[in-house]
Coordinates of C-alpha atoms (C1' of nucleotides) in Angstrom, one line a residue:
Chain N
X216 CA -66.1 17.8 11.0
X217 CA -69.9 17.1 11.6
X218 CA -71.3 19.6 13.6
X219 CA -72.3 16.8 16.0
X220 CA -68.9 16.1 16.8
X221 CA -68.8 19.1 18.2
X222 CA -69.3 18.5 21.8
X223 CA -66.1 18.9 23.7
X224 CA -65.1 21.5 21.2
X225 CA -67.2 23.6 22.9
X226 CA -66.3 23.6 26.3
X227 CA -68.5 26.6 27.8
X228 CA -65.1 27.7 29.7
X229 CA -62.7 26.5 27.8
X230 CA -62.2 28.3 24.4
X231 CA -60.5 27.3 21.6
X232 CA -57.1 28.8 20.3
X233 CA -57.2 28.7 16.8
X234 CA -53.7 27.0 16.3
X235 CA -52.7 29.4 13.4
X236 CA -52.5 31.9 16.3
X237 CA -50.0 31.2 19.5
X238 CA -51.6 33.9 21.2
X239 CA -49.7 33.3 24.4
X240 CA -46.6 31.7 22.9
X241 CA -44.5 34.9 24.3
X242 CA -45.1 34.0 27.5
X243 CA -42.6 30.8 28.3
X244 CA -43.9 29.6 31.5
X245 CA -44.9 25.6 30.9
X246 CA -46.6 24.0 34.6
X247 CA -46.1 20.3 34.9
X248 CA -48.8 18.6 36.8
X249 CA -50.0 15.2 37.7
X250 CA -53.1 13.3 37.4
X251 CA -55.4 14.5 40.1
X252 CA -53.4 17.7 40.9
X253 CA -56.2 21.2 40.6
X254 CA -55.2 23.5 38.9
X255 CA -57.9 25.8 40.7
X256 CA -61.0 25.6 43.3
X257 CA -64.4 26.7 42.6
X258 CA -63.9 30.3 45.1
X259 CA -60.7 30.5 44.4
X260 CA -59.5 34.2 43.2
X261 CA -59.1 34.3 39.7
X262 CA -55.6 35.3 38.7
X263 CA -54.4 33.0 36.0
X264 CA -56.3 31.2 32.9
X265 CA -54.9 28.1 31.4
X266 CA -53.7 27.0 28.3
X267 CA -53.6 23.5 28.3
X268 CA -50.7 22.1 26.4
X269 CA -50.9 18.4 27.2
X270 CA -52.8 16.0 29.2
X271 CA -56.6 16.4 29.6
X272 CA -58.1 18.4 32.2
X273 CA -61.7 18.9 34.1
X274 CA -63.9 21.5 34.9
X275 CA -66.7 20.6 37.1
X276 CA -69.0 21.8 39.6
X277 CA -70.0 20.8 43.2
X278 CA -73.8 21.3 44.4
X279 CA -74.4 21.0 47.9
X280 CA -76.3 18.3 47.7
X281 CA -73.7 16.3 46.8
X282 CA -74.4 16.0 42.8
X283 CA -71.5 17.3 40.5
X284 CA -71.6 18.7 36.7
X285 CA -68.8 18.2 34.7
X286 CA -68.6 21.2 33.2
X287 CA -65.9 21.0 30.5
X288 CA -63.3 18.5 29.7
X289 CA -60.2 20.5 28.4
X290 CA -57.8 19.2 25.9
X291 CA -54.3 20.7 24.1
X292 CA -55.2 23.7 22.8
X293 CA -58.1 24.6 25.1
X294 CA -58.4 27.8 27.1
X295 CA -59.5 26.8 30.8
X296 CA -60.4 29.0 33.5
X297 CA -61.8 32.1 31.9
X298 CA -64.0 33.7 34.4
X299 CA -66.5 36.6 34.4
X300 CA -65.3 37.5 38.0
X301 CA -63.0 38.0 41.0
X302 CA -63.9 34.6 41.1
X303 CA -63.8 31.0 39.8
X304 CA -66.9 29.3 39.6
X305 CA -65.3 25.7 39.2
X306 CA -63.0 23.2 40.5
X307 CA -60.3 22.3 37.7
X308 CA -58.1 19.5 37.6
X309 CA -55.9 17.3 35.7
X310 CA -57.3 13.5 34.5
X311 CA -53.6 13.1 33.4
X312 CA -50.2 14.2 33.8
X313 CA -49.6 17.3 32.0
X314 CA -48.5 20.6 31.1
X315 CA -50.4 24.3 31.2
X316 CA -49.1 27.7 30.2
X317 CA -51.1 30.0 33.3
X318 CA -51.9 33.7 31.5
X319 CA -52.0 36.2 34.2
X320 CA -55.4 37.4 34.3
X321 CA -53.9 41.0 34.6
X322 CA -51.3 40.0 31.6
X323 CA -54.5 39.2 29.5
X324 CA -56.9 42.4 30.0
X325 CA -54.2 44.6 28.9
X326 CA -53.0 42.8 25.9
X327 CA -56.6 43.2 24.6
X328 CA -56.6 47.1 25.7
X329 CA -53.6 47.3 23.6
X330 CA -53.8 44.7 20.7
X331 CA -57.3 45.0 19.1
X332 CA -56.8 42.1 16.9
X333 CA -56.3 40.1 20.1
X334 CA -59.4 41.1 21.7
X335 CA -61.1 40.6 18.0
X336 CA -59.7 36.8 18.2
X337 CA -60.7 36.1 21.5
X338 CA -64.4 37.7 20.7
X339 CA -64.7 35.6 17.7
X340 CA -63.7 32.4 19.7
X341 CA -65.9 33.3 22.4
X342 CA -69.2 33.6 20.5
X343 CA -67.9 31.3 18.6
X344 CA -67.9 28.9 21.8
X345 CA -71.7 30.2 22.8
X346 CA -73.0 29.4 19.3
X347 CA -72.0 26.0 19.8
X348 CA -72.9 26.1 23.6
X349 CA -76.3 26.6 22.7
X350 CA -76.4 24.0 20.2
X351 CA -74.9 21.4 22.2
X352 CA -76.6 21.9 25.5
X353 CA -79.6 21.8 24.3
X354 CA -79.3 18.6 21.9
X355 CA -78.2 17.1 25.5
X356 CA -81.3 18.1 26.5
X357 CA -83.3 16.5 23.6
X358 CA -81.2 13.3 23.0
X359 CA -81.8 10.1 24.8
X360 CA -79.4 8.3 26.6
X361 CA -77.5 6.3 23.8
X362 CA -77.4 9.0 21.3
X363 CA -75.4 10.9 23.8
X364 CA -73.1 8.2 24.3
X365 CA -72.7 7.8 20.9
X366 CA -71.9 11.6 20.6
X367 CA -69.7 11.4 23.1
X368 CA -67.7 8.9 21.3
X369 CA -67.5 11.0 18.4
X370 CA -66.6 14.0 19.6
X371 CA -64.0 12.8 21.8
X372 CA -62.5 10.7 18.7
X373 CA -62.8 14.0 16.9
X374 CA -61.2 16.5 19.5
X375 CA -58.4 14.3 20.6
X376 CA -57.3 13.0 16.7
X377 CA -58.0 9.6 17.2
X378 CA -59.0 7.1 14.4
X379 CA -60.5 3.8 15.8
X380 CA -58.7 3.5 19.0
X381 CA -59.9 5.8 22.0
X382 CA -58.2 5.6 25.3
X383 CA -60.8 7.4 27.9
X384 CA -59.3 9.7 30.3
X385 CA -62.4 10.1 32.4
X386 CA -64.4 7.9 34.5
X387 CA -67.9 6.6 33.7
X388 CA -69.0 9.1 36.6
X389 CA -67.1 11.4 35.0
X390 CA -69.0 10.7 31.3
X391 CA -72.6 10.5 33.3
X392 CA -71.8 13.8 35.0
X393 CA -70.8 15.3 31.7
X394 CA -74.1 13.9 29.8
X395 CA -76.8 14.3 32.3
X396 CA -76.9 10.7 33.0
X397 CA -76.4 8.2 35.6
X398 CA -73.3 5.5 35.9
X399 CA -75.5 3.1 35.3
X400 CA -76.9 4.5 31.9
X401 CA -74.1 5.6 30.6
X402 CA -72.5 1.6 30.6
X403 CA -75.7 -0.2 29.7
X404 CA -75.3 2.3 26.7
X405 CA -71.8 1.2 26.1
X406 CA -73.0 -2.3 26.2
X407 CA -75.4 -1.6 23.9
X408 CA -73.4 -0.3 21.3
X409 CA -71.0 -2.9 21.7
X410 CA -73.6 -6.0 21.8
X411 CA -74.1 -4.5 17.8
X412 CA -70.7 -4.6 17.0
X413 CA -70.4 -0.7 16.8
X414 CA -67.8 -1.2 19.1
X415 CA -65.6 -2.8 21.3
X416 CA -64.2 -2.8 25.0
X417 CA -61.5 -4.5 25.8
X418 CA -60.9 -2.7 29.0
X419 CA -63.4 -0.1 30.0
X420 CA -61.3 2.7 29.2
X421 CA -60.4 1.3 25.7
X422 CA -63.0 1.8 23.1
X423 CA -62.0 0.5 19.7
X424 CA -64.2 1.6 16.8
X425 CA -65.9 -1.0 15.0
X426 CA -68.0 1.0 12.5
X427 CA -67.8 4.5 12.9
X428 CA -70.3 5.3 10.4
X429 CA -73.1 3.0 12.0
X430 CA -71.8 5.1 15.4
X431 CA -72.0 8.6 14.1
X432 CA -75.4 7.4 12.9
X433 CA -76.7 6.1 16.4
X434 CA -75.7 9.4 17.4
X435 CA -77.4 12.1 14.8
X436 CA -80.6 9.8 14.1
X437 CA -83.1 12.1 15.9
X438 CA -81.5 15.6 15.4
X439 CA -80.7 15.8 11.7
X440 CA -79.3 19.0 10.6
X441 CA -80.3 20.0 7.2
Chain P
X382 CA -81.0 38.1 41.4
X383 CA -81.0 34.4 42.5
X384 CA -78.6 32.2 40.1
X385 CA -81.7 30.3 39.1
X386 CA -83.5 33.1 37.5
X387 CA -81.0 33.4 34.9
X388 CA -82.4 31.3 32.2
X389 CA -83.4 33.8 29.8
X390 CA -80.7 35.8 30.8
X391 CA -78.6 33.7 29.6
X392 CA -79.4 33.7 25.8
X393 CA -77.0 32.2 24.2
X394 CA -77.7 34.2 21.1
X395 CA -78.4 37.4 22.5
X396 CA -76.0 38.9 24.9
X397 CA -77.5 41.7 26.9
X398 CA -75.5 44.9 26.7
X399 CA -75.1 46.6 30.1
X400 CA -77.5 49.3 30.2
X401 CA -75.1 51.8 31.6
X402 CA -73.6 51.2 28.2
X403 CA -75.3 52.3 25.3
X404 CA -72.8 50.8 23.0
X405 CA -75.0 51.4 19.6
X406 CA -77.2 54.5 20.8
X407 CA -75.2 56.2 18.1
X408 CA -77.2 54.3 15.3
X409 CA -80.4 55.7 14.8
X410 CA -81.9 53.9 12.8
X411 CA -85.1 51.7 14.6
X412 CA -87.2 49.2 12.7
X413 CA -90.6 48.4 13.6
X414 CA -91.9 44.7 13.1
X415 CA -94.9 43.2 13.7
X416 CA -96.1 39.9 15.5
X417 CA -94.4 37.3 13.4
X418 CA -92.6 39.0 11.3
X419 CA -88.8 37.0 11.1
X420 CA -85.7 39.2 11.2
X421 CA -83.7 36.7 9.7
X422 CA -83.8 32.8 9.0
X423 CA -81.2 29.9 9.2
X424 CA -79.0 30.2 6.1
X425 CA -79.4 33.9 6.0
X426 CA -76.5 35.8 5.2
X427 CA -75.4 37.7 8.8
X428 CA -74.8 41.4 7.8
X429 CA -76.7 42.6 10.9
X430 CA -77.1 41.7 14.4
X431 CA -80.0 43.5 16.1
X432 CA -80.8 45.4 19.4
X433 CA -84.1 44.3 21.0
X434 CA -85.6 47.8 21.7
X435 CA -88.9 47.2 22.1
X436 CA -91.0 43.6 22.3
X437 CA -89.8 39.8 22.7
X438 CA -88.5 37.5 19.9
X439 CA -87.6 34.6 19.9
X440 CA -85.0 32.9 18.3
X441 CA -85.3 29.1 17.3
X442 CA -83.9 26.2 15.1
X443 CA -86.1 23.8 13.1
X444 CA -84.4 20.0 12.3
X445 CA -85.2 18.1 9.6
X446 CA -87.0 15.7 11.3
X447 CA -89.5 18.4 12.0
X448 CA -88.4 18.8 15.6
X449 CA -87.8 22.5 16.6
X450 CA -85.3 23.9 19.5
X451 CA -86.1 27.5 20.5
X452 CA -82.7 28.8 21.2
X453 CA -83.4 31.6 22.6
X454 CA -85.7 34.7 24.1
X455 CA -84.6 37.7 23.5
X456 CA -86.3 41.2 25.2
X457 CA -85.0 44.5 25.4
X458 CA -81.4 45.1 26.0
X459 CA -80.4 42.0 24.4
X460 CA -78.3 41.6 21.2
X461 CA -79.4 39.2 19.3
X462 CA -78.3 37.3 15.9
X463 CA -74.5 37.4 16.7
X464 CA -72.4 34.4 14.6
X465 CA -69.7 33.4 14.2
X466 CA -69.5 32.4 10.3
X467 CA -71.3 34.7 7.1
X468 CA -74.4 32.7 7.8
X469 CA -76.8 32.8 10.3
X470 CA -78.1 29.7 11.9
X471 CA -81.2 29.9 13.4
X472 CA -84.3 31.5 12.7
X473 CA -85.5 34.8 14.6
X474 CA -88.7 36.0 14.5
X475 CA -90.9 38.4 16.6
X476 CA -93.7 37.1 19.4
X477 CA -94.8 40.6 20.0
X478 CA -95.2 43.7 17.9
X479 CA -91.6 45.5 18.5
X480 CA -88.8 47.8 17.4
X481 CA -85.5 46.6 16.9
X482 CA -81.9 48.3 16.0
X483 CA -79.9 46.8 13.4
X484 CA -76.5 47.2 13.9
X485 CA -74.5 46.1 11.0
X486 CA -71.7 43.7 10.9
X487 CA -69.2 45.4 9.1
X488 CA -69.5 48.2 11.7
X489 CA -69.6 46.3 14.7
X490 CA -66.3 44.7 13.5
X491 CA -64.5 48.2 12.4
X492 CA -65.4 49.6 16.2
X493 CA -63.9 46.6 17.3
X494 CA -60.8 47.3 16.1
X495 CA -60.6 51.1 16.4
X496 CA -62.3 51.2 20.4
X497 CA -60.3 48.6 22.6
X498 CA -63.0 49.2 25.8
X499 CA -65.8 47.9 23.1
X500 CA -64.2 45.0 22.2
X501 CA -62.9 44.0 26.2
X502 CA -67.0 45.4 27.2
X503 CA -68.1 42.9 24.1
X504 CA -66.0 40.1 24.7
X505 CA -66.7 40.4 29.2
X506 CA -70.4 40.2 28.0
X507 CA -69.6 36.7 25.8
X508 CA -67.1 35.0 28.6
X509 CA -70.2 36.1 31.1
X510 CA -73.2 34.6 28.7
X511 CA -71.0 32.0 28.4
X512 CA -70.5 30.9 31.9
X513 CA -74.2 31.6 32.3
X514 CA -75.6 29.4 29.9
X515 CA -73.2 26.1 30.7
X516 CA -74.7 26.7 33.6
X517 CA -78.1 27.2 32.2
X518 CA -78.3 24.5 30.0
X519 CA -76.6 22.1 32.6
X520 CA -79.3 22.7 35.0
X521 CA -82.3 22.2 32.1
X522 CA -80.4 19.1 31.4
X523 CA -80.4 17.5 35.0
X524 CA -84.0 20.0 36.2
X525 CA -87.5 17.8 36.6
X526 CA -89.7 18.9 34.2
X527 CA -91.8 20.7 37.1
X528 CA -88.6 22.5 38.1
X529 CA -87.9 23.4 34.9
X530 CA -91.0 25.5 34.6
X531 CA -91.1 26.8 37.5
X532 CA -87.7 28.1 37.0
X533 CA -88.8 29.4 33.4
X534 CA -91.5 31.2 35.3
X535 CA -89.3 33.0 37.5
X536 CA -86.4 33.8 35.1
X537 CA -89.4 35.4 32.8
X538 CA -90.7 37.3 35.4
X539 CA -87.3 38.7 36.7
X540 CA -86.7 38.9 32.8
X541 CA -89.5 41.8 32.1
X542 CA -89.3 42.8 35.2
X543 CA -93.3 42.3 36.3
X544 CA -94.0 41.6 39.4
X545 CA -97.2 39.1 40.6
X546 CA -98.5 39.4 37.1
X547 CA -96.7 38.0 34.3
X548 CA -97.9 38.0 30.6
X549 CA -96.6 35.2 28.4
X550 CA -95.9 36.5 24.8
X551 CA -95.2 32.8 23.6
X552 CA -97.1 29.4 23.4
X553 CA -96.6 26.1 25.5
X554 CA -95.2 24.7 22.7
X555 CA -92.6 27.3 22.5
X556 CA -92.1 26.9 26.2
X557 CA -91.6 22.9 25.5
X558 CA -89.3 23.7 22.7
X559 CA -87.1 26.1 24.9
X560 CA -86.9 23.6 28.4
X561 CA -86.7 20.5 26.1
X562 CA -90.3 19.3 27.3
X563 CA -93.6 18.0 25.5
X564 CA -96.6 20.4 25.1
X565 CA -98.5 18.2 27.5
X566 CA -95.7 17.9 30.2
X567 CA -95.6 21.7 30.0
X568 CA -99.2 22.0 30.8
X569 CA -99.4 19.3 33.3
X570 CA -96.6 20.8 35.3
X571 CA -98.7 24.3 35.5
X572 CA -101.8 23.1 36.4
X573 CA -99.4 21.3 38.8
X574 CA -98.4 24.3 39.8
X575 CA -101.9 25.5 40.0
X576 CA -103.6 23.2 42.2
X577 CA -101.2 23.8 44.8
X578 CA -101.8 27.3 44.7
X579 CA -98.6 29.1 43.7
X580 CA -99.9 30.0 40.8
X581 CA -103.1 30.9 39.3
X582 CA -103.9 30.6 35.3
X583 CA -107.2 32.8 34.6
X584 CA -106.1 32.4 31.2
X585 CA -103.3 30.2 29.2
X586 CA -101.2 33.5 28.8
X587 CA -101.7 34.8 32.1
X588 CA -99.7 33.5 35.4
X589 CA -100.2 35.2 38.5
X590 CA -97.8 34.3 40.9
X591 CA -99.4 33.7 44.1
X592 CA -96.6 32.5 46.2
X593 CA -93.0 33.6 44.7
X594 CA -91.4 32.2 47.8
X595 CA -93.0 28.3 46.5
X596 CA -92.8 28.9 43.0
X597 CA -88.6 30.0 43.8
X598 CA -88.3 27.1 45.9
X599 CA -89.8 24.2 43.6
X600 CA -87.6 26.0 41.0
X601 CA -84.4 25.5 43.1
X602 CA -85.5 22.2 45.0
X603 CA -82.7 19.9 43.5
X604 CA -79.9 22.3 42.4
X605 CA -78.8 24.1 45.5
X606 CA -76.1 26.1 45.1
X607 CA -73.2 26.8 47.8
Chain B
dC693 C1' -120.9 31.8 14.3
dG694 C1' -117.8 28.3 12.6
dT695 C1' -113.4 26.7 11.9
dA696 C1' -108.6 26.3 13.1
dT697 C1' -105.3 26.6 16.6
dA698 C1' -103.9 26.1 21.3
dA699 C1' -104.4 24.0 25.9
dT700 C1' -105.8 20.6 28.9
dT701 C1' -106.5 16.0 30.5
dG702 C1' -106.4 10.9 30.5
dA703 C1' -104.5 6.2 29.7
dG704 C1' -100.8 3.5 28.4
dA705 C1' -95.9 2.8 26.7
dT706 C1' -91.1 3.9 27.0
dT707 C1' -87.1 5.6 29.1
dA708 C1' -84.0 6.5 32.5
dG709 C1' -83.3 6.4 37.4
dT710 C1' -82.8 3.8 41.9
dC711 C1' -81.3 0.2 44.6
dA712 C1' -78.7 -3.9 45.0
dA713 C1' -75.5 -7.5 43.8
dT714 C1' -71.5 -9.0 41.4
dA715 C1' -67.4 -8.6 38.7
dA716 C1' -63.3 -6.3 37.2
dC717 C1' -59.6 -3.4 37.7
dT718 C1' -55.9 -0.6 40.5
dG719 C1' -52.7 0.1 43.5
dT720 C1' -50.5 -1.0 47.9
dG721 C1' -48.0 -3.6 51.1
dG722 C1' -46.5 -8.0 52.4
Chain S
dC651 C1' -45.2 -11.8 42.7
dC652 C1' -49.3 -12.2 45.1
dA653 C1' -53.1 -11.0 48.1
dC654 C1' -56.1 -7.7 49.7
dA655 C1' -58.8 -3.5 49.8
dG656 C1' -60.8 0.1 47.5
dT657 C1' -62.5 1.9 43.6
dT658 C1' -64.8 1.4 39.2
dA659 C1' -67.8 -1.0 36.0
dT660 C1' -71.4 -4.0 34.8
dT661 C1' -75.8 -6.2 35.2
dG662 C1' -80.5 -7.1 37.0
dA663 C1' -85.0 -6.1 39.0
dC664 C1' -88.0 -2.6 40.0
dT665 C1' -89.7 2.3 40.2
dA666 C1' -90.7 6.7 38.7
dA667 C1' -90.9 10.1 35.3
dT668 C1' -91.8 11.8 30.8
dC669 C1' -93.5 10.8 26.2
dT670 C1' -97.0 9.3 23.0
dC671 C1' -101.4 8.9 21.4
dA672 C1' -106.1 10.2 21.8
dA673 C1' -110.0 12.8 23.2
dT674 C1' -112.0 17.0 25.0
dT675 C1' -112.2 21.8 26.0
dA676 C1' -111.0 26.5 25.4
dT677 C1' -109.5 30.3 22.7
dA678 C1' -108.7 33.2 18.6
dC679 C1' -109.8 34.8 14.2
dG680 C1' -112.1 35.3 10.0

DNA sequence: CGTATAATTGAGATTAGTCAATAACTGTGG
DNA sequence: CCACAGTTATTGACTAATCTCAATTATACG
């Protein structure tokens, strides 16, 4: 995986389960919910994290001025929820129907007391998570609008398994919030890519791949890694 | 602490260890470096992780298109060079004369495993730099450029601690290269600051902070929290 | 003291944002 | 099944902000 493609992989409060390790699968409790239903409000206590299982969710933020951040969107696999303290500091919900496993916060702080290689796991992922934090938020910062369109693309192709053939969840809004951009922005940039045949949109939340390679390209031109 | 003055706080490489916890004080061992002097680069192997003690680095990653990201400040109290993989992956280097603990890898990860409150204090300190810097680099990412140093000049001031008077160990280009800004913006936006009096510049490394009240509020102008 | 680096300032180009209009899609109820 | 209303997406014209390039001034260091 390019390390570009790492955007929604690294989900500031959403951290990755390595698959290898089913870290909660003792605990049997599956949550069905619906597209649109929270699974928590920012101020709300924080008693349970989320392992998403299915469906797509999103963190995001309210400012009282009326502008929003998405925050994280959260896919299978994906931790959601992890807060620092009594409280959440972000609204939650589902873009889909789908299914969590809620970890008692309580359950959670003494399976690390007692399970050192848990806590050793969940460390790793977690600076794991800040490594790429860092390096994601701050190629936002640096890359114009279509490159982060373009790496948007590509990560979400990446972190959902598809090959040419992306169904969007999310809203423009929701992709402008994510990316620092506006509505408008983000689907003149979409527009763009497709007026060069990178790819095409045959409804707005179907983007079919033309050439991946010209895409991934759009979206690493100004930050090279060596 | 206002939620705005967290940017260098919020160091994605360096988490700060709560100073009621002197997690390594065990480790003697301190090494002095000079101005410049690099603690480690990108590629390095990662057998230690350091303990600012004394001074500020700063840690940064250079592309191959010659563009440059600094990732981090770090000052005393904060742990810096933690990854995730054998290599590190940015550069660290010192802007100040300082001492430094280095705390090696192998150790950090056998006290892991053998002291279960180390490993829930370690990974509490990554969930909370974490939060902090999605909401850090969230906030760079939507900030004006004049917010965004005015907010740098605040967070660096809580940072060390000064009061009116605040000292600046690193260059405008290192300021650009940390809010995702040009040189020239940077300077522009203090002599901005300047002319309307919240600050004054008797010399490029010198602020004095005439009005903290102003210089707070340009910093939080657009992003007001609930 | 002179040279190299860093900082400031100005003018113009470029990018993304804002405001506004139109088009497409979604879901609801007739 | 269709029509309507509300939301979402696209597009255009214009504005505002930052970047780029260039020149000048200040500072630091040998």
């Amino acid at each position: 995986m390019s390390r570009l493609a790492r955007p929604s992989d690294s989900t500031v409060l959403s951290f990755q389960v390595p698959p290898c390790h089913t870290v909660f699968a003792a605990d049997p409790v599956l949550r069905s919910v619906k597209a649109h239903d929270a699974l928590f409000f920012d101020g709300d206590e924080f008693t349970n994290l989320y392992e998403v299982v299915e469906g797509v969710f999103r963190a995001s933020k309210i400012y009282s001025d009326g502008r929003r951040q998405i925050v994280a969107f959260a896919y299978p696999g994906d931790l959601v929820g992890f807060a620092q303290s009594n409280r959440h500091r972000f609204d939650c919900d589902a873009l889909t129907a789908g299914k969590v496993r809620p970890i008692s916060r309580h359950a959670l702080l003494s399976a690390v007391k007692t399970r050192p290689a848990l806590a050793e796991k969940l460390l790793s992922a977690a600076v794991d998570q800040l490594s790429c934090m860092q390096e994601l938020s701050m190629i936002l910062c640096r890359k114009s609008a279509l490159e982060r369109v373009a790496s948007f693309l590509c990560a979400f192709r990446e972190k959902t398994g598809a090959d040419r053939y992306v169904q969007l969840p999310m809203t423009r809004g929701d992709i402008a919030d994510y990316l620092g951009l506006t509505v408008e922005t983000v689907s003149r940039n979409m527009t763009n890519l497709r007026q060069r045949q990178i790819i095409e949109l045959p409804e707005p939340a179907c983007v079919r791949i033309l050439d991946l390679e010209r895409l991934r390209h759009v979206a690493e031109e100004d930050v090279a890694y060596h």
